[in-house]
Amino acid sequence: MSGKARKGPYSAGPKLAFPVVYSCSGRYSPVGNAEQSLTPPRVKTWGNAWADVRRAFSDFLAVPTFTVLAFVLFAFGTYLLDRSPVAWLEPTRVFLKAHVVVDPSATAALLGSIAGGLLTLTSITFSLLLLAIQQSASALTSQVLDQFLRRRLNQMYFGVFVGISLYALVILATTNTHVSPVFGATFTVLLTLVALSVLVLLLYTTLNQMRPTRIIQAIHDLTLSARGRELDLIARTRRAPTLHTAAATVAVRSLNSGYVAGIRLDRIGHAASAAGGNVEVVLLVSMGDFVSYNDLIAEVKTQSNDQAQQIAVEVCRAIDLERQRDFRADSGFGIMQLENIGWTSVSSSKSNPAPGIAAVREIRDLLARWSEQPEPTCKAGEVVPVVYYDTVMQQAVNAIVSLGVAASESMQHQSAAEVIRAFAILFDRLPGDIQTYVEDAILRLISSLGDHVLTTQLDVSITRLVTALNAAGRHDTSAALGRARQELAQTVGVLNSRGTRVPERN
């Protein structure tokens, strides 16, 4: 699926004699006097706090919380079972009392030992795991910790350990000399065995998840899922403006800051329908973009200024800003994480080509999948008069280019070869506008090749890309890359330093 490059930060149509800026504070002013009429930004402390809580539950706390609650409810159920004899369970109760729970005082001591031991084991285990994750994060950026916490299996492990510990404490607290907790003590012993077994699985899965390839693959999969959710936004919007003769144009600015975490198209669509006539809203921000105070976020085009102002109010309310980017609906965030991991590994700060090469390959896979996706469509009644510039594929191309730049700094020829090879493999599959974008990126990357030795691996990748460019009819770029390869080839068999590897042109 193709994406369009953003056509500048602000593309204005025909204006009124006195063009208007609408700020999300609800004030209007002529463009020249916008500064005087804007009210100071209002920091929504309660809103940010609620967003943090909601994100904490969606990212990590939901599964452990429900798991712990399940164990607590199970403990109360066991308590009632021990104190409410059930006829068909009496044979089992008698057997357990004769062979497992013989002495109430000894049972209480056992429960106390189990509860204390589980709490100690849980605290030590989690502390050591966090230290190990922190060490891995220092090598691959903080995305390691994010991916560890997002995995449902890890969340389940945390909930199981804490839940079993609370179960043992509840059973211990309800134990007395009059009623022996037959079922409670038995289940406590069995759950302790489960906890010890889970501990082995937790240690293995943690070590396995700390492998760079697993982290990169997890980000890749989450990025694909996020892109699937973005397709609904893309299907319901336009890629380019169609209304060029609007009588009124209102520029919408923000008085808050944060990352664009959501765009509620229904709100904008209802406002546009209520206004009637020719209406178009050009969004100047995309999912994941950072918006600061007084940034231009949209342009509303209508037939009257009053209509434009009414729609501008809904545009402000429809764009959700949060302090952090949302992995579930922002595929660009996943691309950024892959780029950060690759940059840290490829640059001289770590000089580890393996994770960087893996990052390039996963981004290449994303581009390959998105290039073959058909243009998303939806029912005619669901399309809203909103222009949304989809820049995800350009972001992916930029990420690969960034890793090529990092490879020139660290002289990792194998990483540079992987970057060029990625473009060579993808070029004929990319949409036309993205091919043009990649062509420009290749021309910019040529200057970085002079820092590398022309190894066989790099030579093969460059030759393959030259062939791909020629096959696509991009002869000028192919010729430029071919000349760069020839200049590098002159250094084969000649002793040179990094600064004199490429001969000076006459």
Short mmCIF file of C-alpha atoms in Angstrom, two decimals:
data_model
loop_
_atom_site.label_atom_id
_atom_site.label_comp_id
_atom_site.label_asym_id
_atom_site.label_seq_id
_atom_site.Cartn_x
_atom_site.Cartn_y
_atom_site.Cartn_z
CA MET A 1 0.00 0.00 0.00
CA SER A 2 1.41 3.34 -0.95
CA GLY A 3 1.83 6.34 1.30
CA LYS A 4 2.17 9.98 0.38
CA ALA A 5 4.93 12.23 1.52
CA ARG A 6 3.63 15.09 3.55
CA LYS A 7 3.20 18.21 1.42
CA GLY A 8 4.86 20.69 3.73
CA PRO A 9 3.74 21.69 7.18
CA TYR A 10 0.88 23.86 6.02
CA SER A 11 -0.83 24.06 2.67
CA ALA A 12 -3.29 26.91 2.65
CA GLY A 13 -6.19 27.33 0.27
CA PRO A 14 -8.04 30.55 -0.58
CA LYS A 15 -8.36 32.81 2.45
CA LEU A 16 -10.85 35.28 3.74
CA ALA A 17 -9.92 38.92 3.84
CA PHE A 18 -9.17 38.30 7.52
CA PRO A 19 -7.90 34.70 7.86
CA VAL A 20 -8.52 33.06 11.20
CA VAL A 21 -6.52 30.93 13.59
CA TYR A 22 -8.46 28.75 16.01
CA SER A 23 -6.64 27.69 19.16
CA CYS A 24 -7.85 24.77 21.23
CA SER A 25 -8.54 27.17 24.08
CA GLY A 26 -11.61 28.33 22.21
CA ARG A 27 -10.30 31.74 21.12
CA TYR A 28 -10.35 33.14 17.59
CA SER A 29 -8.13 35.85 16.19
CA PRO A 30 -6.75 37.24 12.95
CA VAL A 31 -3.56 35.43 11.99
CA GLY A 32 -1.42 38.48 12.63
CA ASN A 33 -2.72 38.87 16.19
CA ALA A 34 -2.86 35.21 17.15
CA GLU A 35 -0.28 35.59 19.89
CA GLN A 36 -2.31 38.17 21.81
CA SER A 37 -5.52 36.17 21.88
CA LEU A 38 -4.19 32.75 22.80
CA THR A 39 -4.74 31.85 26.44
CA PRO A 40 -1.95 30.20 28.48
CA PRO A 41 -1.77 26.42 28.12
CA ARG A 42 -3.77 24.42 30.59
CA VAL A 43 -1.99 21.38 31.94
CA LYS A 44 -4.56 18.67 32.53
CA THR A 45 -2.99 17.00 35.55
CA TRP A 46 -5.97 14.76 36.26
CA GLY A 47 -6.19 13.80 32.62
CA ASN A 48 -2.51 12.88 32.44
CA ALA A 49 -2.79 10.91 35.68
CA TRP A 50 -5.78 8.98 34.35
CA ALA A 51 -3.95 8.33 31.08
CA ASP A 52 -0.97 6.94 33.04
CA VAL A 53 -3.23 4.65 35.07
CA ARG A 54 -5.07 3.46 31.99
CA ARG A 55 -1.83 2.80 30.16
CA ALA A 56 -0.38 0.95 33.16
CA PHE A 57 -3.33 -1.43 33.19
CA SER A 58 -3.40 -1.93 29.44
CA ASP A 59 0.38 -2.46 29.23
CA PHE A 60 1.01 -4.59 32.31
CA LEU A 61 -1.24 -4.43 35.39
CA ALA A 62 -4.47 -5.89 34.01
CA VAL A 63 -3.40 -9.54 33.78
CA PRO A 64 -1.49 -9.67 37.14
CA THR A 65 -4.36 -7.88 38.91
CA PHE A 66 -7.04 -10.26 37.67
CA THR A 67 -4.78 -13.24 38.38
CA VAL A 68 -4.22 -12.11 41.96
CA LEU A 69 -7.94 -11.45 42.44
CA ALA A 70 -8.68 -14.97 41.18
CA PHE A 71 -6.35 -16.48 43.80
CA VAL A 72 -7.86 -14.32 46.57
CA LEU A 73 -11.37 -15.42 45.60
CA PHE A 74 -10.16 -19.00 45.49
CA ALA A 75 -8.80 -18.58 49.03
CA PHE A 76 -12.16 -17.35 50.32
CA GLY A 77 -13.89 -20.19 48.50
CA THR A 78 -11.55 -22.66 50.18
CA TYR A 79 -12.24 -21.00 53.54
CA LEU A 80 -15.98 -21.51 53.09
CA LEU A 81 -15.41 -25.08 51.93
CA ASP A 82 -13.47 -25.91 55.10
CA ARG A 83 -16.24 -24.50 57.30
CA SER A 84 -19.28 -25.76 55.38
CA PRO A 85 -19.19 -29.55 55.22
CA VAL A 86 -20.37 -31.02 51.93
CA ALA A 87 -21.59 -34.60 52.13
CA TRP A 88 -19.96 -35.86 48.95
CA LEU A 89 -16.60 -34.30 49.99
CA GLU A 90 -16.52 -35.85 53.46
CA PRO A 91 -14.54 -38.97 52.42
CA THR A 92 -11.88 -36.72 50.90
CA ARG A 93 -11.83 -34.51 54.00
CA VAL A 94 -11.38 -37.53 56.27
CA PHE A 95 -8.56 -38.88 54.10
CA LEU A 96 -6.70 -35.56 54.01
CA LYS A 97 -7.15 -35.07 57.74
CA ALA A 98 -5.73 -38.50 58.44
CA HIS A 99 -2.72 -38.28 56.11
CA VAL A 100 -1.97 -34.62 55.30
CA VAL A 101 -3.42 -32.23 57.87
CA VAL A 102 -3.10 -34.16 61.11
CA ASP A 103 -2.26 -31.46 63.67
CA PRO A 104 -3.76 -27.92 63.36
CA SER A 105 -0.77 -26.32 65.09
CA ALA A 106 1.69 -28.08 62.79
CA THR A 107 -0.45 -27.04 59.83
CA ALA A 108 -0.32 -23.41 60.95
CA ALA A 109 3.47 -23.59 61.22
CA LEU A 110 3.68 -25.14 57.75
CA LEU A 111 1.46 -22.45 56.29
CA GLY A 112 3.56 -19.74 57.93
CA SER A 113 6.76 -21.21 56.49
CA ILE A 114 5.24 -21.52 53.02
CA ALA A 115 3.86 -17.97 53.04
CA GLY A 116 7.16 -16.46 54.23
CA GLY A 117 9.19 -18.56 51.82
CA LEU A 118 7.01 -17.63 48.85
CA LEU A 119 7.21 -13.93 49.66
CA THR A 120 10.98 -14.12 49.96
CA LEU A 121 11.28 -16.16 46.77
CA THR A 122 9.04 -13.77 44.88
CA SER A 123 10.92 -10.64 45.96
CA ILE A 124 14.36 -12.11 45.27
CA THR A 125 13.34 -13.62 41.94
CA PHE A 126 11.75 -10.44 40.65
CA SER A 127 14.69 -8.32 41.80
CA LEU A 128 17.21 -10.54 40.03
CA LEU A 129 15.09 -10.67 36.88
CA LEU A 130 14.81 -6.89 36.77
CA LEU A 131 18.58 -6.59 37.16
CA ALA A 132 19.12 -9.03 34.29
CA ILE A 133 16.62 -7.15 32.13
CA GLN A 134 18.28 -3.86 33.00
CA GLN A 135 21.66 -5.23 31.91
CA SER A 136 20.17 -6.36 28.61
CA ALA A 137 18.44 -3.01 28.19
CA SER A 138 21.76 -1.22 28.57
CA ALA A 139 22.93 -3.08 25.47
CA LEU A 140 19.78 -2.75 23.36
CA THR A 141 18.04 0.41 24.72
CA SER A 142 15.06 0.58 27.05
CA GLN A 143 12.81 -1.19 24.54
CA VAL A 144 13.91 -4.47 26.14
CA LEU A 145 12.09 -3.65 29.37
CA ASP A 146 9.00 -2.51 27.46
CA GLN A 147 8.81 -5.76 25.52
CA PHE A 148 9.35 -7.87 28.63
CA LEU A 149 6.51 -6.18 30.48
CA ARG A 150 4.14 -6.33 27.50
CA ARG A 151 4.28 -10.11 27.13
CA ARG A 152 1.11 -11.71 28.50
CA LEU A 153 2.97 -14.80 29.67
CA ASN A 154 5.31 -12.72 31.83
CA GLN A 155 2.35 -10.85 33.27
CA MET A 156 0.74 -14.18 34.12
CA TYR A 157 3.90 -15.36 35.89
CA PHE A 158 3.99 -12.23 38.04
CA GLY A 159 0.32 -12.66 38.93
CA VAL A 160 0.74 -16.34 39.78
CA PHE A 161 3.63 -15.74 42.20
CA VAL A 162 1.92 -12.89 44.02
CA GLY A 163 -1.45 -14.67 43.95
CA ILE A 164 -0.12 -17.90 45.47
CA SER A 165 1.66 -15.89 48.18
CA LEU A 166 -1.58 -14.07 49.05
CA TYR A 167 -3.50 -17.36 48.98
CA ALA A 168 -1.12 -18.83 51.57
CA LEU A 169 -1.43 -15.71 53.75
CA VAL A 170 -5.24 -15.78 53.63
CA ILE A 171 -5.35 -19.46 54.58
CA LEU A 172 -2.84 -18.81 57.38
CA ALA A 173 -4.86 -15.86 58.70
CA THR A 174 -8.06 -17.93 58.85
CA THR A 175 -6.47 -20.92 60.61
CA ASN A 176 -7.50 -21.53 64.23
CA THR A 177 -7.48 -24.35 66.75
CA HIS A 178 -11.19 -25.13 66.32
CA VAL A 179 -11.27 -25.71 62.55
CA SER A 180 -8.46 -27.39 60.68
CA PRO A 181 -8.05 -25.95 57.13
CA VAL A 182 -7.92 -29.32 55.45
CA PHE A 183 -8.57 -28.21 51.91
CA GLY A 184 -6.82 -24.87 52.37
CA ALA A 185 -3.59 -26.43 53.57
CA THR A 186 -3.69 -29.09 50.86
CA PHE A 187 -4.22 -26.56 48.09
CA THR A 188 -1.44 -24.39 49.56
CA VAL A 189 1.04 -27.24 49.28
CA LEU A 190 -0.07 -28.03 45.74
CA LEU A 191 0.11 -24.38 44.67
CA THR A 192 3.59 -24.11 46.17
CA LEU A 193 4.69 -26.96 43.92
CA VAL A 194 3.10 -25.10 41.00
CA ALA A 195 4.98 -21.91 41.95
CA LEU A 196 8.30 -23.75 42.03
CA SER A 197 7.59 -25.26 38.63
CA VAL A 198 6.59 -21.87 37.24
CA LEU A 199 9.84 -20.45 38.60
CA VAL A 200 11.83 -22.70 36.27
CA LEU A 201 9.69 -21.67 33.31
CA LEU A 202 10.01 -18.00 34.26
CA LEU A 203 13.80 -18.19 34.37
CA TYR A 204 13.99 -19.90 30.97
CA THR A 205 11.48 -17.66 29.23
CA THR A 206 13.17 -14.55 30.62
CA LEU A 207 16.58 -15.62 29.35
CA ASN A 208 15.06 -16.61 26.01
CA GLN A 209 13.25 -13.29 25.66
CA MET A 210 16.46 -11.36 26.30
CA ARG A 211 17.92 -12.59 23.04
CA PRO A 212 18.12 -9.65 20.60
CA THR A 213 16.41 -11.57 17.82
CA ARG A 214 13.40 -12.39 20.02
CA ILE A 215 13.07 -8.76 21.12
CA ILE A 216 13.26 -7.51 17.54
CA GLN A 217 10.74 -10.12 16.35
CA ALA A 218 8.32 -9.14 19.13
CA ILE A 219 8.51 -5.48 18.08
CA HIS A 220 7.99 -6.53 14.47
CA ASP A 221 4.83 -8.46 15.34
CA LEU A 222 3.42 -5.64 17.47
CA THR A 223 4.11 -3.17 14.65
CA LEU A 224 2.15 -5.33 12.21
CA SER A 225 -0.77 -5.47 14.62
CA ALA A 226 -0.71 -1.70 15.09
CA ARG A 227 -0.65 -1.18 11.33
CA GLY A 228 -3.74 -3.33 11.01
CA ARG A 229 -5.59 -0.98 13.36
CA GLU A 230 -4.34 2.06 11.44
CA LEU A 231 -5.87 0.78 8.22
CA ASP A 232 -9.35 1.73 9.43
CA LEU A 233 -8.18 5.33 9.85
CA ILE A 234 -6.59 5.26 6.40
CA ALA A 235 -9.62 3.68 4.73
CA ARG A 236 -11.97 6.36 6.05
CA THR A 237 -9.83 9.36 5.03
CA ARG A 238 -8.30 10.92 1.92
CA ARG A 239 -4.64 10.96 0.99
CA ALA A 240 -4.64 14.38 -0.65
CA PRO A 241 -6.83 17.52 -0.52
CA THR A 242 -9.68 17.73 -3.01
CA LEU A 243 -11.29 21.03 -1.97
CA HIS A 244 -9.27 23.85 -3.52
CA THR A 245 -11.88 26.65 -3.72
CA ALA A 246 -13.04 26.99 -0.12
CA ALA A 247 -14.41 30.39 0.83
CA ALA A 248 -13.14 30.11 4.42
CA THR A 249 -10.05 28.48 5.84
CA VAL A 250 -9.30 28.18 9.55
CA ALA A 251 -5.94 27.01 10.86
CA VAL A 252 -6.24 24.98 14.07
CA ARG A 253 -3.50 25.15 16.70
CA SER A 254 -2.99 23.21 19.89
CA LEU A 255 -2.56 24.55 23.40
CA ASN A 256 -1.45 21.21 24.82
CA SER A 257 1.52 18.98 24.17
CA GLY A 258 1.94 15.26 23.71
CA TYR A 259 2.01 12.47 21.16
CA VAL A 260 -0.95 11.91 18.87
CA ALA A 261 -2.42 8.70 20.32
CA GLY A 262 -5.79 8.73 18.60
CA ILE A 263 -7.91 10.54 16.02
CA ARG A 264 -11.66 10.22 16.49
CA LEU A 265 -12.96 10.48 12.98
CA ASP A 266 -16.60 10.06 13.97
CA ARG A 267 -16.53 13.33 15.91
CA ILE A 268 -15.06 15.20 12.94
CA GLY A 269 -17.45 13.48 10.54
CA HIS A 270 -20.53 14.44 12.57
CA ALA A 271 -19.39 18.06 12.76
CA ALA A 272 -18.77 18.13 9.00
CA SER A 273 -22.19 16.62 8.29
CA ALA A 274 -23.89 19.15 10.56
CA ALA A 275 -22.15 22.02 8.78
CA GLY A 276 -23.30 20.84 5.36
CA GLY A 277 -21.91 21.96 2.03
CA ASN A 278 -18.35 21.47 0.90
CA VAL A 279 -16.17 20.72 3.93
CA GLU A 280 -12.64 19.36 4.21
CA VAL A 281 -10.35 18.95 7.20
CA VAL A 282 -6.65 18.60 6.43
CA LEU A 283 -4.84 16.98 9.34
CA LEU A 284 -1.25 18.20 9.58
CA VAL A 285 -0.30 15.60 12.18
CA SER A 286 -0.21 11.82 11.95
CA MET A 287 -0.36 9.05 14.52
CA GLY A 288 2.69 9.24 16.80
CA ASP A 289 3.64 12.82 15.92
CA PHE A 290 4.64 15.03 18.81
CA VAL A 291 2.57 18.19 19.19
CA SER A 292 3.82 21.08 21.29
CA TYR A 293 2.17 24.28 22.41
CA ASN A 294 0.71 26.37 19.59
CA ASP A 295 1.64 23.86 16.88
CA LEU A 296 -0.46 23.85 13.73
CA ILE A 297 -2.42 20.59 13.79
CA ALA A 298 -5.14 20.97 11.17
CA GLU A 299 -6.73 23.17 8.54
CA VAL A 300 -10.50 23.43 8.15
CA LYS A 301 -11.94 24.47 4.78
CA THR A 302 -15.63 25.37 4.45
CA GLN A 303 -17.97 27.82 2.77
CA SER A 304 -18.33 30.09 5.81
CA ASN A 305 -16.16 31.16 8.69
CA ASP A 306 -18.75 30.23 11.33
CA GLN A 307 -18.93 26.66 10.03
CA ALA A 308 -15.15 26.40 9.99
CA GLN A 309 -14.93 27.56 13.59
CA GLN A 310 -17.54 25.04 14.74
CA ILE A 311 -15.70 22.20 13.04
CA ALA A 312 -12.37 23.43 14.46
CA VAL A 313 -13.76 22.92 17.98
CA GLU A 314 -14.48 19.27 17.21
CA VAL A 315 -11.10 18.78 15.53
CA CYS A 316 -9.39 19.86 18.75
CA ARG A 317 -11.47 17.41 20.76
CA ALA A 318 -10.96 14.61 18.26
CA ILE A 319 -7.16 14.57 18.44
CA ASP A 320 -6.03 12.73 21.58
CA LEU A 321 -2.64 13.72 22.96
CA GLU A 322 -0.80 11.58 25.51
CA ARG A 323 2.60 11.71 27.16
CA GLN A 324 3.69 8.40 25.65
CA ARG A 325 3.25 6.82 22.27
CA ASP A 326 0.77 3.98 22.02
CA PHE A 327 2.14 0.72 20.65
CA ARG A 328 -1.31 -0.68 19.89
CA ALA A 329 -2.34 1.99 17.36
CA ASP A 330 0.94 3.60 16.30
CA SER A 331 3.02 1.46 13.94
CA GLY A 332 5.58 4.25 13.64
CA PHE A 333 6.46 3.67 17.29
CA GLY A 334 7.53 0.11 16.50
CA ILE A 335 9.65 1.34 13.60
CA MET A 336 11.30 3.88 15.90
CA GLN A 337 12.10 1.14 18.42
CA LEU A 338 13.64 -1.07 15.75
CA GLU A 339 15.68 1.91 14.57
CA ASN A 340 16.89 2.66 18.11
CA ILE A 341 17.96 -0.93 18.70
CA GLY A 342 19.70 -1.07 15.33
CA TRP A 343 21.44 2.28 15.83
CA THR A 344 22.73 1.31 19.29
CA SER A 345 24.12 -1.96 17.93
CA VAL A 346 25.49 -0.72 14.62
CA SER A 347 27.13 2.47 15.89
CA SER A 348 30.51 2.44 17.61
CA SER A 349 28.82 2.65 21.03
CA LYS A 350 28.28 -1.13 20.90
CA SER A 351 29.75 -2.25 17.55
CA ASN A 352 27.61 -5.38 17.45
CA PRO A 353 26.40 -5.92 13.87
CA ALA A 354 24.07 -8.87 14.56
CA PRO A 355 21.15 -6.98 16.20
CA GLY A 356 21.50 -4.15 13.68
CA ILE A 357 21.31 -6.54 10.74
CA ALA A 358 18.29 -8.23 12.33
CA ALA A 359 16.60 -4.82 12.69
CA VAL A 360 17.21 -4.01 9.02
CA ARG A 361 15.73 -7.35 7.98
CA GLU A 362 12.61 -6.92 10.11
CA ILE A 363 12.01 -3.40 8.76
CA ARG A 364 12.51 -4.77 5.25
CA ASP A 365 9.90 -7.42 6.00
CA LEU A 366 7.46 -4.73 7.17
CA LEU A 367 7.97 -2.74 3.97
CA ALA A 368 7.51 -5.87 1.86
CA ARG A 369 4.21 -6.72 3.58
CA TRP A 370 2.85 -3.18 3.42
CA SER A 371 3.82 -2.80 -0.23
CA GLU A 372 1.58 -5.72 -1.20
CA GLN A 373 -1.40 -4.59 0.87
CA PRO A 374 -4.28 -3.31 -1.26
CA GLU A 375 -5.55 0.18 -0.67
CA PRO A 376 -7.95 -0.17 2.29
CA THR A 377 -11.59 0.61 1.55
CA CYS A 378 -14.75 0.98 3.56
CA LYS A 379 -18.41 1.70 2.96
CA ALA A 380 -19.16 5.01 1.29
CA GLY A 381 -21.13 6.26 4.29
CA GLU A 382 -18.15 5.74 6.61
CA VAL A 383 -15.73 7.93 4.67
CA VAL A 384 -15.19 11.35 6.27
CA PRO A 385 -13.93 14.52 4.53
CA VAL A 386 -10.58 14.35 6.28
CA VAL A 387 -7.14 14.37 4.65
CA TYR A 388 -4.67 12.19 6.53
CA TYR A 389 -1.05 11.98 5.42
CA ASP A 390 0.13 8.41 5.94
CA THR A 391 3.91 8.49 6.36
CA VAL A 392 4.60 5.08 7.91
CA MET A 393 6.40 3.65 4.89
CA GLN A 394 8.59 6.75 4.64
CA GLN A 395 9.42 6.31 8.32
CA ALA A 396 10.50 2.73 7.64
CA VAL A 397 12.72 3.86 4.76
CA ASN A 398 14.23 6.57 6.97
CA ALA A 399 14.98 3.99 9.65
CA ILE A 400 16.96 1.86 7.20
CA VAL A 401 18.83 4.94 5.99
CA SER A 402 19.68 5.87 9.59
CA LEU A 403 21.22 2.45 10.13
CA GLY A 404 23.25 2.95 6.95
CA VAL A 405 24.58 6.22 8.38
CA ALA A 406 25.44 4.50 11.66
CA ALA A 407 27.29 1.78 9.71
CA SER A 408 29.50 4.40 8.07
CA GLU A 409 30.40 5.83 11.49
CA SER A 410 31.41 2.44 12.90
CA MET A 411 32.79 1.08 9.57
CA GLN A 412 30.56 -1.99 9.80
CA HIS A 413 30.68 -3.04 6.17
CA GLN A 414 28.36 -6.00 6.78
CA SER A 415 25.66 -3.68 8.16
CA ALA A 416 26.09 -1.29 5.23
CA ALA A 417 25.82 -4.23 2.84
CA GLU A 418 22.59 -5.33 4.53
CA VAL A 419 21.10 -1.83 4.18
CA ILE A 420 21.91 -1.68 0.46
CA ARG A 421 20.76 -5.26 -0.03
CA ALA A 422 17.40 -4.40 1.61
CA PHE A 423 16.79 -1.64 -0.95
CA ALA A 424 17.90 -3.91 -3.78
CA ILE A 425 15.44 -6.65 -2.78
CA LEU A 426 12.55 -4.29 -2.13
CA PHE A 427 12.85 -1.72 -4.89
CA ASP A 428 10.76 -3.37 -7.61
CA ARG A 429 8.03 -4.24 -5.08
CA LEU A 430 7.58 -0.76 -3.66
CA PRO A 431 4.82 1.61 -4.85
CA GLY A 432 5.90 4.28 -7.30
CA ASP A 433 5.97 7.19 -4.86
CA ILE A 434 7.92 5.16 -2.30
CA GLN A 435 10.38 4.14 -5.04
CA THR A 436 11.03 7.83 -5.66
CA TYR A 437 11.52 8.34 -1.92
CA VAL A 438 13.96 5.40 -1.76
CA GLU A 439 15.78 6.69 -4.83
CA ASP A 440 16.44 9.99 -3.07
CA ALA A 441 17.56 8.09 0.05
CA ILE A 442 20.04 6.06 -2.01
CA LEU A 443 21.57 9.20 -3.47
CA ARG A 444 22.05 10.57 0.03
CA LEU A 445 23.61 7.32 1.25
CA ILE A 446 26.23 7.28 -1.50
CA SER A 447 28.34 9.81 0.41
CA SER A 448 28.65 7.36 3.32
CA LEU A 449 30.16 4.57 1.19
CA GLY A 450 33.57 6.23 1.19
CA ASP A 451 34.06 5.19 4.83
CA HIS A 452 33.91 1.50 3.98
CA VAL A 453 36.26 -1.06 2.51
CA LEU A 454 34.76 -2.57 -0.65
CA THR A 455 34.39 -6.08 0.70
CA THR A 456 32.93 -8.81 -1.48
CA GLN A 457 29.71 -8.65 0.52
CA LEU A 458 29.36 -4.90 0.03
CA ASP A 459 30.34 -5.14 -3.63
CA VAL A 460 27.66 -7.76 -4.33
CA SER A 461 24.98 -5.67 -2.58
CA ILE A 462 25.87 -2.50 -4.50
CA THR A 463 25.92 -4.38 -7.82
CA ARG A 464 22.54 -5.91 -7.05
CA LEU A 465 21.05 -2.51 -6.26
CA VAL A 466 22.47 -1.02 -9.46
CA THR A 467 20.78 -3.82 -11.41
CA ALA A 468 17.48 -3.27 -9.60
CA LEU A 469 17.56 0.47 -10.30
CA ASN A 470 18.27 -0.10 -13.98
CA ALA A 471 15.44 -2.62 -14.24
CA ALA A 472 13.05 -0.05 -12.73
CA GLY A 473 14.15 2.64 -15.17
CA ARG A 474 15.93 4.74 -12.52
CA HIS A 475 19.02 5.18 -14.68
CA ASP A 476 20.37 8.40 -13.17
CA THR A 477 20.46 6.99 -9.65
CA SER A 478 21.86 3.71 -10.96
CA ALA A 479 24.65 5.58 -12.76
CA ALA A 480 25.51 7.60 -9.64
CA LEU A 481 25.70 4.45 -7.53
CA GLY A 482 27.72 2.70 -10.22
CA ARG A 483 30.26 5.53 -10.27
CA ALA A 484 30.59 5.33 -6.50
CA ARG A 485 31.25 1.61 -6.74
CA GLN A 486 33.90 2.16 -9.42
CA GLU A 487 35.69 4.72 -7.26
CA LEU A 488 35.67 2.32 -4.35
CA ALA A 489 36.88 -0.48 -6.64
CA GLN A 490 40.00 1.54 -7.43
CA THR A 491 41.10 1.07 -3.81
CA VAL A 492 41.14 -2.73 -4.07
CA GLY A 493 44.77 -3.88 -3.78
CA VAL A 494 45.95 -0.38 -2.81
CA LEU A 495 47.01 0.63 0.67
CA ASN A 496 44.89 3.52 1.94
CA SER A 497 43.73 5.02 5.19
CA ARG A 498 40.14 5.80 5.97
CA GLY A 499 40.62 9.42 4.97
CA THR A 500 42.30 8.64 1.61
CA ARG A 501 40.37 5.54 0.58
CA VAL A 502 38.41 7.27 -2.17
CA PRO A 503 40.74 9.11 -4.58
CA GLU A 504 40.20 12.82 -5.13
CA ARG A 505 38.49 13.83 -8.36
CA ASN A 506 40.37 16.06 -10.77
#
